[in-house]
Coordinates of C-alpha atoms in Angstrom, one line a residue:
Chain A
M1 CA 141.0 125.8 104.1
N2 CA 140.2 123.4 101.2
V3 CA 137.5 121.0 102.0
E4 CA 137.7 117.7 100.1
R5 CA 134.3 116.8 98.6
R6 CA 133.4 113.3 97.7
V7 CA 130.2 112.4 95.8
V8 CA 128.1 109.3 96.1
D9 CA 125.4 108.7 93.6
G10 CA 122.9 106.4 95.3
R11 CA 120.1 106.9 92.8
G12 CA 118.5 103.7 91.6
L13 CA 119.9 101.8 94.6
Q14 CA 117.9 100.2 97.3
C15 CA 118.7 100.6 100.9
P16 CA 121.1 99.7 102.5
R17 CA 123.3 100.1 99.4
P18 CA 123.5 103.9 99.3
V19 CA 124.1 103.9 103.1
I20 CA 126.9 101.2 102.8
Q21 CA 128.6 103.1 99.9
T22 CA 128.5 106.3 101.9
K23 CA 129.9 104.6 105.0
R24 CA 132.8 103.3 103.0
V25 CA 133.6 106.7 101.6
L26 CA 133.3 108.3 105.1
R27 CA 135.7 105.8 106.5
E28 CA 138.3 106.6 103.8
L29 CA 138.0 110.3 104.3
P30 CA 139.7 111.8 107.4
H31 CA 138.4 115.3 106.6
G32 CA 135.9 116.6 104.2
V33 CA 132.3 116.5 102.9
V34 CA 130.5 113.6 101.4
E35 CA 127.6 114.5 99.2
V36 CA 125.1 111.7 98.6
T37 CA 122.3 111.9 96.0
V38 CA 119.5 109.5 96.5
D39 CA 116.0 109.1 94.9
N40 CA 113.8 108.6 98.0
E41 CA 113.2 110.2 101.3
I42 CA 113.6 106.9 103.3
A43 CA 117.2 106.7 102.0
V44 CA 117.7 110.3 103.3
Q45 CA 116.4 109.2 106.7
N46 CA 118.7 106.2 106.7
L47 CA 121.7 108.3 105.8
A48 CA 120.8 110.8 108.5
K49 CA 120.5 108.0 111.0
M50 CA 123.9 106.7 110.2
A51 CA 125.5 110.2 110.3
S52 CA 123.9 110.8 113.7
Q53 CA 125.2 107.5 115.0
M54 CA 128.7 108.4 113.8
G55 CA 128.4 111.7 115.5
L56 CA 128.7 113.6 112.2
P57 CA 126.8 116.7 111.3
W58 CA 124.6 116.4 108.2
S59 CA 122.1 118.3 106.3
S60 CA 119.6 117.4 103.5
Q61 CA 118.0 119.1 100.6
T62 CA 115.1 118.1 98.5
I63 CA 115.8 118.8 94.8
S64 CA 112.7 117.1 93.5
E65 CA 110.5 114.2 94.4
Q66 CA 113.1 111.8 92.9
E67 CA 116.2 113.6 94.0
Y68 CA 117.5 114.4 97.4
V69 CA 121.0 115.5 98.4
V70 CA 122.5 114.7 101.8
E71 CA 125.7 116.3 103.0
I72 CA 127.7 114.7 105.7
R73 CA 130.8 116.4 107.2
V74 CA 133.7 114.5 108.7
G75 CA 136.9 115.6 110.5
S76 CA 137.8 119.2 110.4
A77 CA 135.0 119.9 107.9
A78 CA 132.6 118.8 110.7
A79 CA 134.2 121.1 113.3
G80 CA 134.7 124.1 111.0
G81 CA 132.0 126.4 109.7
E82 CA 132.8 127.0 106.0
S83 CA 130.7 125.1 103.6
T84 CA 127.9 125.4 101.1
G85 CA 125.4 124.9 103.8
T86 CA 124.3 127.8 106.1
A87 CA 126.4 128.3 109.2
G88 CA 123.3 127.7 111.2
S89 CA 122.9 124.2 109.9
V90 CA 126.4 123.2 110.9
E91 CA 126.2 124.7 114.4
T92 CA 122.9 123.2 115.3
A93 CA 123.9 119.8 113.7
D94 CA 126.8 119.8 116.2
A95 CA 124.4 120.6 118.9
E96 CA 122.4 117.6 117.9
T97 CA 125.3 115.2 118.1
A98 CA 126.3 116.7 121.4
A99 CA 122.9 116.0 122.7
G100 CA 123.1 112.4 121.5
A101 CA 126.5 111.9 123.1
A102 CA 125.2 113.3 126.4
G103 CA 122.9 110.3 126.6
P104 CA 119.1 109.9 126.6
A105 CA 118.5 112.1 129.6
A106 CA 119.6 115.1 127.5
S107 CA 116.7 114.7 125.1
D108 CA 114.0 113.4 127.3
S109 CA 111.6 116.2 126.4
S110 CA 111.4 115.2 122.8
P111 CA 110.1 111.9 121.4
Q112 CA 113.2 109.8 120.9
A113 CA 111.8 107.6 118.3
S114 CA 111.7 110.7 116.1
R115 CA 115.2 111.9 116.6
Q116 CA 116.4 110.5 113.3
H117 CA 113.8 112.8 111.7
S118 CA 115.4 115.9 113.0
H119 CA 117.4 117.5 110.3
G120 CA 120.8 119.0 110.9
T121 CA 119.2 122.3 111.7
S122 CA 117.0 121.2 114.6
L123 CA 117.2 121.7 118.3
S124 CA 118.0 125.4 117.8
S125 CA 115.9 126.4 120.7
G126 CA 115.4 123.1 122.5
A127 CA 114.5 123.0 126.1
A128 CA 116.4 126.2 127.0
D129 CA 113.4 128.0 128.5
G130 CA 111.6 125.1 130.1
G131 CA 110.3 123.2 127.1
P132 CA 109.9 123.2 123.4
T133 CA 107.9 125.8 121.5
V134 CA 104.7 124.4 119.9
V135 CA 102.7 126.1 117.2
V136 CA 99.1 124.8 117.1
L137 CA 97.2 125.1 113.8
A138 CA 93.7 124.0 114.6
A139 CA 92.1 125.4 111.5
D140 CA 93.1 126.2 107.9
R141 CA 92.4 129.9 108.4
M142 CA 93.6 132.5 110.9
G143 CA 91.2 134.5 113.0
E144 CA 87.4 135.1 112.9
G145 CA 85.7 137.0 110.1
D146 CA 86.0 136.6 106.3
E147 CA 87.0 133.0 105.3
Q148 CA 89.1 134.0 102.3
L149 CA 91.0 136.6 104.4
G150 CA 91.5 133.9 107.1
R151 CA 93.1 131.6 104.6
T152 CA 95.3 134.2 103.2
L153 CA 96.4 135.2 106.7
M154 CA 97.2 131.6 107.6
K155 CA 99.3 131.1 104.5
A156 CA 101.2 134.3 105.4
F157 CA 101.6 133.2 109.0
V158 CA 103.2 129.9 107.9
Y159 CA 105.4 131.6 105.4
A160 CA 106.5 134.1 108.1
L161 CA 107.4 131.3 110.4
T162 CA 109.8 130.0 107.8
E163 CA 111.5 133.3 107.9
A164 CA 111.7 133.5 111.7
D165 CA 115.2 133.4 113.3
T166 CA 114.1 130.9 115.8
V167 CA 111.7 128.3 114.4
P168 CA 109.4 126.4 116.7
D169 CA 110.2 122.8 117.7
Y170 CA 106.8 121.5 116.7
V171 CA 103.9 122.5 114.5
L172 CA 100.8 120.5 115.5
L173 CA 97.9 120.4 113.1
Y174 CA 94.5 119.2 114.0
N175 CA 90.9 119.4 113.0
G176 CA 90.7 121.7 109.9
G177 CA 94.4 122.5 110.4
V178 CA 95.4 119.2 108.8
R179 CA 94.2 120.6 105.5
L180 CA 97.3 122.8 105.5
A181 CA 99.6 119.8 105.2
V182 CA 98.0 117.9 102.4
E183 CA 98.5 117.9 98.7
G184 CA 97.1 121.0 97.0
S185 CA 97.5 123.2 100.1
D186 CA 99.3 126.5 99.6
C187 CA 101.3 125.8 102.8
V188 CA 102.9 122.5 101.9
Q189 CA 106.0 124.2 100.6
D190 CA 106.5 126.4 103.6
L191 CA 105.8 123.6 106.0
S192 CA 108.4 121.6 104.1
V193 CA 110.9 124.4 104.6
L194 CA 110.1 124.3 108.3
A195 CA 110.6 120.5 108.3
D196 CA 114.0 121.0 106.7
R197 CA 114.8 123.5 109.4
G198 CA 114.2 120.7 112.0
V199 CA 110.6 121.5 112.9
E200 CA 108.5 118.4 113.7
I201 CA 105.3 118.8 111.6
M202 CA 102.7 116.5 113.2
S203 CA 99.2 116.1 111.8
C204 CA 96.4 114.4 113.8
G205 CA 95.7 111.0 112.2
A206 CA 92.1 110.8 113.2
C207 CA 91.5 114.3 111.6
L208 CA 93.1 113.3 108.3
S209 CA 91.0 110.2 108.3
F210 CA 87.8 112.2 109.1
Y211 CA 88.4 114.5 106.2
G212 CA 89.4 111.5 103.9
L213 CA 92.9 113.1 103.5
T214 CA 95.1 110.4 105.0
E215 CA 96.6 109.5 101.6
Q216 CA 97.1 113.2 100.6
L217 CA 99.4 114.0 103.6
A218 CA 102.3 115.8 101.8
V219 CA 104.5 116.9 104.7
G220 CA 105.4 115.8 108.2
A221 CA 104.2 112.8 110.2
V222 CA 100.9 111.5 111.5
T223 CA 100.3 111.7 115.2
N224 CA 97.6 110.7 117.8
M225 CA 95.9 112.3 120.7
Y226 CA 98.2 110.9 123.3
A227 CA 101.2 112.3 121.6
I228 CA 99.4 115.6 121.1
V229 CA 98.6 115.8 124.8
E230 CA 102.2 114.8 125.7
T231 CA 103.6 117.5 123.4
L232 CA 101.3 120.2 124.7
L233 CA 101.9 119.3 128.3
G234 CA 105.7 119.3 127.8
A235 CA 105.6 122.6 125.9
G236 CA 107.5 125.6 127.2
K237 CA 105.4 127.9 124.9
I238 CA 102.3 127.2 122.9
I239 CA 101.4 129.5 120.0
R240 CA 98.0 129.4 118.5
P241 CA 97.4 132.0 115.8
Chain B
M1 CA 127.9 84.4 93.5
V2 CA 125.7 87.0 95.0
A3 CA 125.7 89.0 91.8
D4 CA 124.7 85.9 89.7
D5 CA 121.7 85.2 91.8
V6 CA 120.6 88.7 92.1
V7 CA 117.6 88.0 89.8
F8 CA 116.4 85.3 92.2
C9 CA 116.9 87.2 95.4
K10 CA 116.5 90.9 95.7
G11 CA 115.0 92.5 98.8
G12 CA 112.7 89.6 99.5
G13 CA 110.8 88.2 102.4
C14 CA 108.6 90.3 104.5
T15 CA 110.8 93.3 103.7
A16 CA 108.8 93.4 100.5
K17 CA 105.5 94.0 102.4
L18 CA 103.6 97.2 101.8
G19 CA 103.9 99.8 104.6
S20 CA 101.1 99.5 107.1
A21 CA 100.2 103.2 106.8
V22 CA 99.6 102.8 103.1
L23 CA 97.7 99.6 103.5
E24 CA 95.4 101.0 106.2
A25 CA 94.5 103.9 103.9
V26 CA 93.5 101.6 101.1
L27 CA 91.7 99.1 103.3
A28 CA 89.6 101.8 104.9
K29 CA 88.1 102.5 101.5
L30 CA 86.7 99.0 101.0
P31 CA 83.0 98.6 101.6
Q32 CA 82.4 96.9 104.9
Q33 CA 80.5 93.6 104.7
D34 CA 78.5 92.5 107.6
D35 CA 78.2 88.7 108.1
P36 CA 77.9 87.6 111.8
N37 CA 79.7 84.4 111.0
C38 CA 82.8 86.3 109.9
L39 CA 84.4 86.3 113.3
V40 CA 87.7 87.9 112.3
G41 CA 87.9 90.0 109.2
F42 CA 89.5 93.3 108.1
A43 CA 88.5 95.2 111.2
T44 CA 91.3 94.2 113.5
S45 CA 94.3 93.8 111.1
D46 CA 94.6 90.2 112.4
D47 CA 96.8 87.4 111.1
A48 CA 94.0 85.4 109.4
A49 CA 90.3 85.5 108.6
V50 CA 88.0 83.3 110.7
Y51 CA 84.6 82.2 109.5
R52 CA 82.2 80.2 111.7
L53 CA 80.8 77.1 110.0
T54 CA 78.9 75.6 112.9
D55 CA 78.6 76.4 116.6
D56 CA 81.8 74.4 117.3
L57 CA 83.7 74.7 114.1
A58 CA 85.3 77.7 112.4
M59 CA 87.5 77.9 109.3
V60 CA 90.7 79.9 109.5
Q61 CA 92.1 81.2 106.2
T62 CA 95.3 83.0 105.4
L63 CA 97.5 83.9 102.4
D64 CA 101.1 85.0 102.3
F65 CA 103.7 85.2 99.5
F66 CA 106.8 87.1 98.8
P67 CA 110.0 87.3 96.8
P68 CA 113.0 85.2 97.8
M69 CA 115.3 86.4 100.6
V70 CA 117.8 83.5 100.5
E71 CA 119.8 82.1 97.7
D72 CA 118.7 78.4 97.9
P73 CA 115.3 77.7 96.3
Y74 CA 114.5 74.8 98.5
T75 CA 115.2 76.8 101.6
F76 CA 113.2 79.7 100.2
G77 CA 110.2 77.3 99.7
Q78 CA 110.6 76.2 103.3
I79 CA 110.7 79.7 104.7
A80 CA 107.7 80.9 102.6
A81 CA 105.7 77.9 103.8
A82 CA 106.7 78.3 107.5
N83 CA 105.8 82.0 107.2
A84 CA 102.4 81.3 105.7
L85 CA 101.6 78.5 108.1
S86 CA 102.5 80.8 111.0
D87 CA 99.3 82.8 110.6
I88 CA 97.2 79.7 111.4
Y89 CA 99.3 79.1 114.5
A90 CA 99.0 82.7 115.6
M91 CA 95.2 82.3 115.6
G92 CA 95.5 79.2 117.8
A93 CA 94.2 77.0 115.0
E94 CA 95.2 73.6 113.4
V95 CA 96.5 73.4 109.8
K96 CA 94.4 71.4 107.4
T97 CA 95.1 72.3 103.7
A98 CA 97.4 74.5 101.8
L99 CA 97.5 75.8 98.2
N100 CA 100.6 77.1 96.4
I101 CA 100.7 80.5 94.8
V102 CA 103.6 81.0 92.4
C103 CA 105.0 83.7 90.2
F104 CA 107.8 82.5 88.0
P105 CA 109.7 83.8 84.9
E106 CA 109.1 81.7 81.8
T107 CA 112.8 81.8 81.0
M108 CA 114.1 80.6 84.3
D109 CA 115.2 77.0 85.0
L110 CA 112.1 75.0 86.1
N111 CA 114.2 72.9 88.4
I112 CA 114.4 76.0 90.6
L113 CA 110.6 76.1 90.7
G114 CA 110.6 72.4 91.6
Q115 CA 113.0 73.0 94.5
I116 CA 110.9 75.9 95.8
L117 CA 107.7 73.7 95.7
L118 CA 109.5 70.8 97.4
G119 CA 110.7 73.0 100.2
G120 CA 107.2 74.4 100.7
Q121 CA 105.6 71.0 100.7
S122 CA 108.1 69.7 103.3
K123 CA 106.9 72.3 105.7
V124 CA 103.2 71.7 105.0
T125 CA 103.8 68.0 105.6
E126 CA 105.6 68.8 108.9
S127 CA 102.6 70.9 110.0
G128 CA 100.3 67.9 109.5
G129 CA 98.5 69.6 106.7
V130 CA 97.9 68.5 103.0
L131 CA 99.2 70.5 100.0
A132 CA 96.1 70.3 97.9
G133 CA 96.8 72.4 94.8
G134 CA 97.8 75.9 93.7
H135 CA 98.0 78.5 91.0
S136 CA 101.0 79.8 89.0
I137 CA 101.5 82.7 86.7
Q138 CA 104.4 84.1 84.6
D139 CA 106.1 87.1 86.1
V140 CA 109.4 88.9 85.7
D141 CA 110.4 88.0 89.3
V142 CA 110.0 84.9 91.4
K143 CA 107.4 85.0 94.2
Y144 CA 106.1 82.1 96.2
G145 CA 103.8 81.5 99.1
L146 CA 100.7 79.6 100.2
S147 CA 97.1 80.1 101.1
V148 CA 96.5 77.9 104.2
T149 CA 93.2 76.8 105.7
G150 CA 92.9 75.6 109.3
I151 CA 90.2 74.9 111.8
I152 CA 89.4 76.0 115.3
H153 CA 86.6 76.0 117.8
P154 CA 85.0 79.5 117.6
D155 CA 85.5 80.1 121.3
K156 CA 89.2 79.4 121.2
I157 CA 90.3 82.0 118.6
L158 CA 93.3 84.0 119.6
T159 CA 93.1 87.5 118.1
N160 CA 95.7 90.2 118.2
V161 CA 93.9 92.3 120.7
G162 CA 92.8 90.5 123.8
S163 CA 95.7 91.5 126.1
Q164 CA 94.8 92.5 129.6
V165 CA 96.5 94.8 132.2
G166 CA 98.8 92.6 134.2
D167 CA 99.7 90.3 131.3
V168 CA 103.2 89.7 130.2
L169 CA 104.3 89.3 126.6
I170 CA 106.3 86.3 125.3
L171 CA 108.2 86.2 122.0
T172 CA 109.2 82.8 120.7
K173 CA 111.9 83.5 118.0
P174 CA 114.9 85.8 118.0
L175 CA 114.7 89.1 116.0
G176 CA 117.1 90.2 113.4
V177 CA 116.6 87.9 110.4
G178 CA 115.6 90.9 108.1
I179 CA 118.9 92.6 108.8
I180 CA 120.9 89.5 108.2
N181 CA 119.0 88.7 105.0
T182 CA 119.7 92.3 103.8
A183 CA 123.4 92.1 104.8
Q184 CA 123.6 88.9 102.8
T185 CA 122.4 90.7 99.6
V186 CA 125.3 93.1 99.9
G187 CA 127.8 90.4 100.8
E188 CA 128.3 91.6 104.4
A189 CA 126.7 88.7 106.4
S190 CA 128.8 85.8 107.7
A191 CA 127.9 82.3 106.7
A192 CA 127.2 81.6 110.4
A193 CA 124.8 84.5 110.7
V194 CA 122.9 83.4 107.5
A195 CA 122.7 79.9 108.8
K196 CA 121.2 81.0 112.1
A197 CA 118.7 83.2 110.4
I198 CA 117.7 80.4 108.0
A199 CA 117.3 77.9 111.0
S200 CA 115.0 80.4 112.7
M201 CA 113.0 81.2 109.6
T202 CA 112.4 77.6 108.6
T203 CA 111.3 76.7 112.2
L204 CA 107.5 76.2 112.3
N205 CA 105.6 78.0 115.0
Q206 CA 103.7 74.8 115.6
A207 CA 105.6 73.7 118.7
A208 CA 105.3 77.2 120.3
A209 CA 101.6 77.2 119.5
A210 CA 101.2 73.9 121.2
V211 CA 102.8 75.3 124.3
M212 CA 100.3 78.2 124.2
H213 CA 97.4 75.8 124.3
S214 CA 98.3 74.7 127.8
F215 CA 98.0 78.3 129.2
E216 CA 95.6 81.1 129.5
V217 CA 96.6 83.1 126.4
H218 CA 94.7 86.3 125.9
A219 CA 96.1 87.5 122.6
C220 CA 98.6 86.3 120.0
T221 CA 100.1 87.4 116.7
D222 CA 103.2 86.5 114.8
V223 CA 106.0 88.9 114.1
T224 CA 106.5 89.6 110.4
G225 CA 106.9 92.6 108.1
F226 CA 106.0 95.4 110.5
G227 CA 108.7 94.3 112.9
F228 CA 108.4 93.5 116.6
L229 CA 107.3 97.0 117.6
G230 CA 104.8 97.2 114.7
H231 CA 103.1 94.0 115.5
L232 CA 103.1 94.9 119.2
H233 CA 101.5 98.2 118.3
E234 CA 98.7 96.3 116.6
M235 CA 98.1 94.2 119.7
L236 CA 97.6 97.2 121.9
D237 CA 94.4 98.4 120.1
D238 CA 94.7 102.0 121.2
R239 CA 93.7 101.0 124.8
L240 CA 96.8 99.5 126.4
S241 CA 100.5 100.2 126.8
V242 CA 103.5 98.0 127.1
E243 CA 106.9 98.4 128.8
V244 CA 109.3 96.5 126.7
D245 CA 112.4 95.1 128.4
A246 CA 114.9 95.4 125.5
A247 CA 117.5 93.2 127.3
A248 CA 115.1 90.3 127.5
V249 CA 114.1 90.3 123.8
P250 CA 115.7 87.4 122.0
V251 CA 118.0 88.6 119.3
L252 CA 120.4 87.1 116.8
A253 CA 123.7 88.7 118.0
E254 CA 125.0 89.1 114.5
A255 CA 122.0 91.3 113.6
L256 CA 123.1 93.8 116.3
D257 CA 126.6 93.9 114.8
L258 CA 125.2 94.4 111.3
A259 CA 122.9 97.2 112.5
D260 CA 125.9 98.9 114.0
E261 CA 127.5 98.6 110.5
F262 CA 124.4 100.4 109.1
M263 CA 122.6 97.6 107.3
L264 CA 119.6 99.9 107.3
T265 CA 116.6 98.8 105.2
A266 CA 113.9 101.0 103.8
A267 CA 111.3 98.7 105.4
A268 CA 112.7 99.2 108.9
Q269 CA 112.8 102.9 108.4
R270 CA 109.2 102.9 107.2
N271 CA 108.3 100.9 110.3
R272 CA 110.1 103.6 112.4
N273 CA 108.2 106.4 110.7
H274 CA 104.9 104.6 111.2
L275 CA 105.6 103.9 114.9
E276 CA 107.1 107.3 115.7
P277 CA 104.0 108.6 117.5
F278 CA 103.7 105.5 119.7
V279 CA 107.1 104.5 120.8
Q280 CA 109.6 106.0 123.2
F281 CA 113.1 104.6 123.4
D282 CA 114.6 105.2 126.8
G283 CA 118.4 104.7 126.7
V284 CA 118.2 101.9 124.2
P285 CA 121.3 101.3 122.0
F286 CA 120.8 102.2 118.3
A287 CA 121.4 98.6 117.1
V288 CA 118.6 97.4 119.4
E289 CA 116.2 100.0 118.1
E290 CA 116.9 98.9 114.6
V291 CA 116.4 95.2 115.5
L292 CA 113.1 95.9 117.2
L293 CA 111.9 97.7 114.0
D294 CA 113.4 95.1 111.7
P295 CA 110.9 93.4 109.4
Q296 CA 110.9 89.7 110.2
T297 CA 110.3 86.9 107.7
S298 CA 108.7 83.9 109.4
G299 CA 109.1 85.4 112.8
G300 CA 108.0 84.0 116.1
L301 CA 104.8 84.1 118.0
L302 CA 104.2 87.1 120.3
F303 CA 101.5 86.3 122.9
S304 CA 100.0 87.7 126.1
V305 CA 99.6 85.6 129.3
P306 CA 98.9 86.4 132.9
E307 CA 102.1 87.2 134.7
A308 CA 101.6 84.2 137.1
Q309 CA 101.9 81.8 134.2
A310 CA 104.9 83.3 132.6
S311 CA 107.7 81.2 134.2
A312 CA 105.9 78.0 133.3
V313 CA 105.4 79.1 129.7
L314 CA 109.1 80.0 129.4
A315 CA 110.2 76.7 130.9
A316 CA 108.0 74.8 128.4
L317 CA 109.4 76.8 125.5
E318 CA 113.0 76.3 126.8
Q319 CA 112.4 72.5 126.8
L320 CA 111.7 72.8 123.1
D321 CA 114.9 74.7 122.4
L322 CA 112.9 77.8 121.3
P323 CA 114.9 80.9 122.1
S324 CA 112.1 82.8 123.8
G325 CA 111.9 85.8 126.1
L326 CA 109.5 87.6 128.5
V327 CA 109.8 90.8 126.5
G328 CA 107.3 93.2 128.1
R329 CA 104.5 94.0 130.6
V330 CA 101.0 95.1 129.6
T331 CA 99.8 98.2 131.6
K332 CA 96.8 100.5 131.3
R333 CA 97.3 103.2 128.7
Q334 CA 100.2 105.6 129.4
A335 CA 101.4 108.7 127.7
W336 CA 103.4 106.6 125.3
E337 CA 101.9 103.5 124.0
I338 CA 105.2 101.6 124.0
V339 CA 108.2 102.4 126.1
V340 CA 111.3 100.5 125.4
R341 CA 114.0 100.4 128.2

């Protein structure tokens, strides 16, 4: 089947303009894919919010710090699997909209304020076995022993996570673990890949502040002890390397 | 017409405020000063600074300015002034003097500047204060606001953070002006919606503040750029929680329609990102979420009173035609700081 593609260039435009332009194109297009290029991540989040509200699957890709591409599927392109994106991203994006349509009860286990953050690839495992999977990174190195080896192992661990078939729902970083998510860390790129796969990356705000790294946070969101406790209590599985 | 005026009005009002996360990071780096007479300073991210002059007199100082968010310069002046004066009211204080702060392009018609300043002065006069001077510089874009000084008895200061378990929260203006202003810049807001937003933004918080003085108010702030939930979060001070009754929050109905049409601002999304760890929405419609996060320009007062006094407060506000609501209940700290139902 031929999928009609429409392109919206939202670079240089302030919100809500890229969102409004995309909305107009989506409403004209019964079936197809709308590809929107924007120059900031907030615009990506706003486009994602709109797509989720419309019940349309979407995915996003970071080209550079000033270039992001969001794809939104409509009509048969939303239902079908063929596309430039991975099959997984389409399926799970549908799962997300289905969860939204089923009402708030369906997603009680995850912080609802954050649902616009979930990329099209999230909720792959969800609450199937009693609660979300949480990976806790409480230090910037893995295991006891040589420090350098510990750092290398941690980098390898985070990379291996990105390659896993089923990614966790959350990666929680606290104490020295927050160093992994700040500028200059070897793990930022892999954590970003996880974020793109729908993993919520959450760093402890007090810890960032303690190490003077608040401004250097390069991936994911800031969280607090209450949310950490809530996330751990609600977890189906907690993995601490 | 929108296109012609685009230089005057682009993404203005409190939408232009720096994100609170960014701001906190910068402010944390400033050296702390320790003066026992500085009763309210940086520490609590409050609305205004308060400095004790004598045992029964303190000075309240605030500064607010921003780019235009409406087409008409006189109206912009009024809104900027109502917004700046509001911080004095949010501290429970009385306005005394105001100074203009102006950025204005050399090439632009000076009559526009004249209209802005006239609009500003009209609100300072209405507040009972005196416009006593100001400072202006050339800039590529228009910005206007005021630094306002007020007075208060040092024992009567209303900070953001005095709420107690068992209090209820009252909001004295409808939410949604940010969404309507934004929709106007892309030509999607109705004239009626814009008129309602302007009427709300030009209303001084003076009368609402006067009502507060008859009751046992534990904390107060005004709702501006961080949105209703952002300012509510600041009030809770990491020690309390609030259950927000979304249906009771006064809202401009057109703002909900416009949110459903995806008038999504960057500032509202920044507010959402910042508040994500603290807020749980429980079955709240999308448009309501957006309005609760919408940056307000010259928004209402949000204050905390014991539940027993709530109906009398609301009755007094209603008499003044202020569209208010009992928007939430203060509880001890829960898993989520703010739950919106």
